[in-house]
């Protein structure tokens, strides 16, 4: 009898282990099946739509279905699942698009998985066309809600043509990558000066520009206007993008270098290789702004505060700061791309949650910078008519000075049209397309 009982206990133990293992294996298959299916060659993906339910991605798309250039304006942003482009919406949200359900046995076009974005495809196409034969990028969002409405990058990519004979940069959405910011950097330096010196002192300061300036290190700072701007205050120097004024401002003994560094870090810069500010948009990485500032009397530091040298900022970050300025709070509404998604069974899954950044500027500084940017925006009433804008332009020397990029960033002050933007045109001299004309296209397309 004892032997029988021992055998029964052993059998029951084996059965319990077997059933437990079977339950665990079933659970593991259920849990991981979606991951393995979505990364297999047989993956069937749902579609990506814009805010008006226009298709931005369709795994089975053909030129006959949508037209030959239907996806060219968004392809580098939306991407696909073939691993050629990884920092894209599709690549980083494959699980949301997976038309497979272990429990329901759905693995076909019958599945209803889909992603609905904030983009306006019609506006995006107009902005893309506005670049003409120029390369560059444009990004715009609602700085109250956080919805990215336009995001264009050129050279574009036509997914119907494959990946051969592509222009350099076709596989990147440039809005999320760093560029030399040129005089758009003066927004950051203006904010640092206001935070450090206070409004009254900063407003009282004046410096003269004769076109060049020999700094205390014995190095020459050149202004873009070699004839000079004469005597200037902070408002006129900002409007004139005067390098000489800003070099003297940085060099002024009342303006402490540590204050500049701390203000830049607060805005999200990695300064002198400090810990970077991490920014991500629905899985898409945004490169961190960065610079090197070591000696306020030296050319390289002054040049960095003017927007050249080692200073680098992404158009997306330049745009995001505009929310903190326009709202006068010093905090930005963070941009996002996904409004919501639907699961394979058609049930809706909400993603759009408004979120705020940390404090990039103190509120009085944000209000001060806003006022100066709006004053500057009055210069654009002829080329961007019908809008009251806060704005800053920039010209960036790149490729060892052989080329110049043109930038324009800012915001619409209209509370019913709260659009912030950044436009970058590469090699601006090779053609007649201007940043303000592209901004005008953005604003009118979203009106």
Tab-separated table of C-alpha atoms in Angstrom, residues 94-326:
chain	number	residue	atom	x	y	z
A	94	UNK	CA	4.671	48.115	-34.785
A	95	UNK	CA	2.678	46.595	-31.921
A	96	UNK	CA	-0.095	49.137	-32.478
A	97	UNK	CA	-0.314	48.175	-36.154
A	98	UNK	CA	-0.157	44.401	-35.697
A	99	UNK	CA	-3.172	42.774	-37.350
A	100	UNK	CA	-2.768	39.590	-35.340
A	101	UNK	CA	-4.638	38.276	-32.342
A	102	UNK	CA	-3.726	34.963	-30.708
A	103	UNK	CA	-7.093	34.648	-29.015
A	104	UNK	CA	-9.174	35.553	-32.067
A	105	UNK	CA	-6.985	34.012	-34.755
A	106	UNK	CA	-6.912	37.216	-36.781
A	107	UNK	CA	-3.904	37.572	-39.025
A	108	UNK	CA	-5.053	39.244	-42.172
A	109	UNK	CA	-6.369	42.471	-43.621
A	110	UNK	CA	-9.567	41.677	-41.686
A	111	UNK	CA	-7.865	42.993	-38.594
A	112	UNK	CA	-8.641	46.607	-37.695
A	113	UNK	CA	-5.364	47.684	-36.121
A	114	UNK	CA	-4.575	51.258	-37.148
A	115	UNK	CA	-2.873	54.427	-35.971
A	116	UNK	CA	-4.558	57.816	-36.315
A	117	UNK	CA	-2.125	60.710	-36.290
A	118	UNK	CA	-2.394	64.444	-35.696
A	119	UNK	CA	-0.936	65.287	-39.122
A	120	UNK	CA	-2.772	67.238	-41.800
A	121	UNK	CA	-1.698	65.479	-44.994
A	122	UNK	CA	-3.081	68.135	-47.330
A	123	UNK	CA	-1.163	70.882	-45.497
A	124	UNK	CA	1.913	68.663	-45.395
A	125	UNK	CA	1.816	68.206	-49.177
A	126	UNK	CA	1.473	71.948	-49.760
A	127	UNK	CA	4.462	72.665	-47.525
A	128	UNK	CA	6.494	69.949	-49.225
A	129	UNK	CA	5.733	71.501	-52.619
A	130	UNK	CA	6.611	74.964	-51.279
A	131	UNK	CA	10.239	73.850	-50.911
A	132	UNK	CA	10.477	73.610	-54.697
A	133	UNK	CA	13.915	72.237	-55.549
A	134	UNK	CA	15.343	73.051	-52.118
A	135	UNK	CA	16.189	70.564	-49.372
A	136	UNK	CA	15.474	71.098	-45.703
A	137	UNK	CA	12.714	70.560	-43.189
A	138	UNK	CA	9.609	72.188	-41.733
A	139	UNK	CA	7.690	71.294	-38.604
A	140	UNK	CA	4.653	72.961	-37.020
A	141	UNK	CA	2.374	72.110	-34.125
A	142	UNK	CA	-0.488	73.439	-32.048
A	143	UNK	CA	1.404	74.814	-29.064
A	144	UNK	CA	-1.714	74.638	-26.870
A	145	UNK	CA	-2.690	71.002	-27.538
A	146	UNK	CA	0.663	69.518	-28.629
A	147	UNK	CA	-0.617	68.113	-31.946
A	148	UNK	CA	2.035	68.019	-34.690
A	149	UNK	CA	0.221	69.178	-37.818
A	150	UNK	CA	3.030	69.472	-40.374
A	151	UNK	CA	6.327	67.616	-40.553
A	152	UNK	CA	8.179	67.685	-43.876
A	153	UNK	CA	11.705	66.656	-44.759
A	154	UNK	CA	13.509	66.979	-48.093
A	155	UNK	CA	14.913	65.315	-50.077
A	156	UNK	CA	11.822	63.171	-49.876
A	157	UNK	CA	11.430	59.465	-50.311
A	158	UNK	CA	8.990	57.801	-52.666
A	159	UNK	CA	8.465	54.318	-51.190
A	160	UNK	CA	7.216	53.000	-54.534
A	161	UNK	CA	10.693	53.548	-56.022
A	162	UNK	CA	12.641	51.505	-53.490
A	163	UNK	CA	15.961	52.476	-51.905
A	164	UNK	CA	18.349	52.768	-54.829
A	165	UNK	CA	19.890	56.012	-56.072
A	166	UNK	CA	18.612	58.009	-53.093
A	167	UNK	CA	19.811	61.509	-52.269
A	168	UNK	CA	21.708	61.899	-49.008
A	169	UNK	CA	19.282	62.462	-46.146
A	170	UNK	CA	16.266	60.844	-47.815
A	171	UNK	CA	15.869	58.254	-45.056
A	172	UNK	CA	15.858	60.814	-42.225
A	173	UNK	CA	13.131	63.111	-41.005
A	174	UNK	CA	15.454	66.070	-40.493
A	175	UNK	CA	13.122	67.889	-38.098
A	176	UNK	CA	14.406	65.626	-35.313
A	177	UNK	CA	18.127	65.962	-36.032
A	178	UNK	CA	20.563	68.676	-34.984
A	179	UNK	CA	21.721	71.523	-37.213
A	180	UNK	CA	23.789	74.645	-36.667
A	181	UNK	CA	21.062	77.105	-35.581
A	182	UNK	CA	22.584	80.394	-36.733
A	183	UNK	CA	20.946	83.466	-35.239
A	184	UNK	CA	17.915	81.525	-33.984
A	185	UNK	CA	20.342	80.754	-31.138
A	186	UNK	CA	19.962	84.386	-30.078
A	187	UNK	CA	16.576	83.424	-28.618
A	188	UNK	CA	18.403	81.248	-26.087
A	189	UNK	CA	21.091	83.845	-25.421
A	190	UNK	CA	18.455	86.563	-25.011
A	191	UNK	CA	16.624	84.372	-22.486
A	192	UNK	CA	19.860	83.681	-20.598
A	193	UNK	CA	20.669	87.402	-20.488
A	194	UNK	CA	17.190	88.312	-19.202
A	195	UNK	CA	17.338	85.624	-16.518
A	196	UNK	CA	20.824	86.660	-15.420
A	197	UNK	CA	20.778	90.462	-15.713
A	198	UNK	CA	17.128	91.314	-15.232
A	199	UNK	CA	14.913	93.302	-17.574
A	200	UNK	CA	15.901	96.831	-16.522
A	201	UNK	CA	19.644	96.315	-16.784
A	202	UNK	CA	19.394	94.430	-20.074
A	203	UNK	CA	17.203	97.135	-21.591
A	204	UNK	CA	19.658	99.820	-20.533
A	205	UNK	CA	22.659	98.160	-22.171
A	206	UNK	CA	23.877	99.343	-25.579
A	207	UNK	CA	26.796	98.425	-27.795
A	208	UNK	CA	28.044	99.770	-31.098
A	209	UNK	CA	28.439	97.692	-34.253
A	210	UNK	CA	30.816	98.824	-36.978
A	211	UNK	CA	30.624	95.500	-38.814
A	212	UNK	CA	33.499	93.857	-36.957
A	213	UNK	CA	34.539	93.570	-33.321
A	214	UNK	CA	37.926	92.721	-31.832
A	215	UNK	CA	37.130	90.830	-28.644
A	216	UNK	CA	39.244	90.696	-25.490
A	217	UNK	CA	40.922	87.569	-26.731
A	218	UNK	CA	42.201	89.473	-29.748
A	219	UNK	CA	39.888	87.654	-32.142
A	220	UNK	CA	37.563	89.240	-34.676
A	221	UNK	CA	33.807	88.732	-34.642
A	222	UNK	CA	32.191	89.550	-37.982
A	223	UNK	CA	28.646	90.798	-38.334
A	224	UNK	CA	26.608	89.716	-41.346
A	225	UNK	CA	26.289	93.442	-42.104
A	226	UNK	CA	29.898	94.473	-42.652
A	227	UNK	CA	28.822	98.126	-42.838
A	228	UNK	CA	27.686	97.892	-39.230
A	229	UNK	CA	24.446	98.620	-37.415
A	230	UNK	CA	25.637	101.546	-35.307
A	231	UNK	CA	24.510	101.951	-31.690
A	232	UNK	CA	22.028	99.278	-30.676
A	233	UNK	CA	19.986	98.112	-27.715
A	234	UNK	CA	18.842	94.547	-27.128
A	235	UNK	CA	15.622	94.879	-29.178
A	236	UNK	CA	17.286	96.341	-32.265
A	237	UNK	CA	20.231	93.933	-32.018
A	238	UNK	CA	17.837	90.969	-31.855
A	239	UNK	CA	15.915	92.265	-34.869
A	240	UNK	CA	19.125	92.936	-36.795
A	241	UNK	CA	20.702	89.612	-35.751
A	242	UNK	CA	23.777	91.619	-34.823
A	243	UNK	CA	26.694	89.314	-34.067
A	244	UNK	CA	28.828	92.186	-32.786
A	245	UNK	CA	26.237	93.250	-30.199
A	246	UNK	CA	25.749	89.717	-28.912
A	247	UNK	CA	29.499	89.082	-28.726
A	248	UNK	CA	29.870	92.182	-26.546
A	249	UNK	CA	26.863	91.152	-24.471
A	250	UNK	CA	28.375	87.740	-23.755
A	251	UNK	CA	31.720	89.388	-22.972
A	252	UNK	CA	30.219	91.957	-20.572
A	253	UNK	CA	31.516	91.465	-17.038
A	254	UNK	CA	28.001	91.696	-15.608
A	255	UNK	CA	26.938	88.626	-17.567
A	256	UNK	CA	28.387	85.561	-15.854
A	257	UNK	CA	29.345	82.563	-17.995
A	258	UNK	CA	27.936	80.157	-15.405
A	259	UNK	CA	24.586	81.912	-15.737
A	260	UNK	CA	24.650	81.324	-19.491
A	261	UNK	CA	25.585	77.685	-19.008
A	262	UNK	CA	22.881	77.122	-16.386
A	263	UNK	CA	20.235	78.821	-18.521
A	264	UNK	CA	21.181	76.710	-21.535
A	265	UNK	CA	21.077	73.533	-19.459
A	266	UNK	CA	17.658	74.501	-18.144
A	267	UNK	CA	16.464	74.818	-21.746
A	268	UNK	CA	17.679	71.292	-22.443
A	269	UNK	CA	21.139	71.814	-23.922
A	270	UNK	CA	23.955	69.429	-23.212
A	271	UNK	CA	26.649	71.986	-22.350
A	272	UNK	CA	30.274	70.836	-22.255
A	273	UNK	CA	28.996	67.241	-22.541
A	274	UNK	CA	26.653	67.492	-19.554
A	275	UNK	CA	23.782	65.008	-19.251
A	276	UNK	CA	21.449	65.442	-22.229
A	277	UNK	CA	17.767	66.319	-22.065
A	278	UNK	CA	15.817	63.363	-23.438
A	279	UNK	CA	12.968	64.126	-25.815
A	280	UNK	CA	10.894	61.478	-27.564
A	281	UNK	CA	7.736	61.725	-29.665
A	282	UNK	CA	5.744	58.478	-29.783
A	283	UNK	CA	8.972	56.476	-29.904
A	284	UNK	CA	10.790	58.843	-32.280
A	285	UNK	CA	14.001	60.201	-30.774
A	286	UNK	CA	14.732	63.931	-30.967
A	287	UNK	CA	18.417	64.806	-30.818
A	288	UNK	CA	19.494	66.877	-27.827
A	289	UNK	CA	20.618	70.477	-28.299
A	290	UNK	CA	24.309	70.829	-27.470
A	291	UNK	CA	27.126	73.337	-27.270
A	292	UNK	CA	30.565	73.977	-25.771
A	293	UNK	CA	31.090	77.101	-23.633
A	294	UNK	CA	34.414	77.437	-21.820
A	295	UNK	CA	35.675	81.038	-21.910
A	296	UNK	CA	33.361	84.026	-22.370
A	297	UNK	CA	36.206	86.149	-23.724
A	298	UNK	CA	37.131	83.596	-26.385
A	299	UNK	CA	35.836	83.535	-29.961
A	300	UNK	CA	34.502	79.965	-29.835
A	301	UNK	CA	32.265	80.590	-26.821
A	302	UNK	CA	30.968	83.896	-28.161
A	303	UNK	CA	30.447	82.293	-31.562
A	304	UNK	CA	28.564	79.425	-29.912
A	305	UNK	CA	26.196	81.858	-28.159
A	306	UNK	CA	25.571	83.524	-31.535
A	307	UNK	CA	24.616	80.180	-33.077
A	308	UNK	CA	27.736	78.937	-34.815
A	309	UNK	CA	30.749	76.876	-33.726
A	310	UNK	CA	29.788	73.732	-31.842
A	311	UNK	CA	26.211	74.780	-31.078
A	312	UNK	CA	23.624	72.402	-32.536
A	313	UNK	CA	19.821	72.356	-32.162
A	314	UNK	CA	17.052	70.383	-33.858
A	315	UNK	CA	14.180	72.202	-35.605
A	316	UNK	CA	11.769	70.240	-33.418
A	317	UNK	CA	13.385	71.615	-30.247
A	318	UNK	CA	13.397	75.156	-31.623
A	319	UNK	CA	9.682	74.778	-32.326
A	320	UNK	CA	8.940	73.309	-28.897
A	321	UNK	CA	10.564	76.234	-27.071
A	322	UNK	CA	8.100	78.558	-28.807
A	323	UNK	CA	5.273	77.097	-26.745
A	324	UNK	CA	7.050	78.064	-23.520
A	325	UNK	CA	7.549	81.585	-24.867
A	326	UNK	CA	4.109	82.105	-26.439
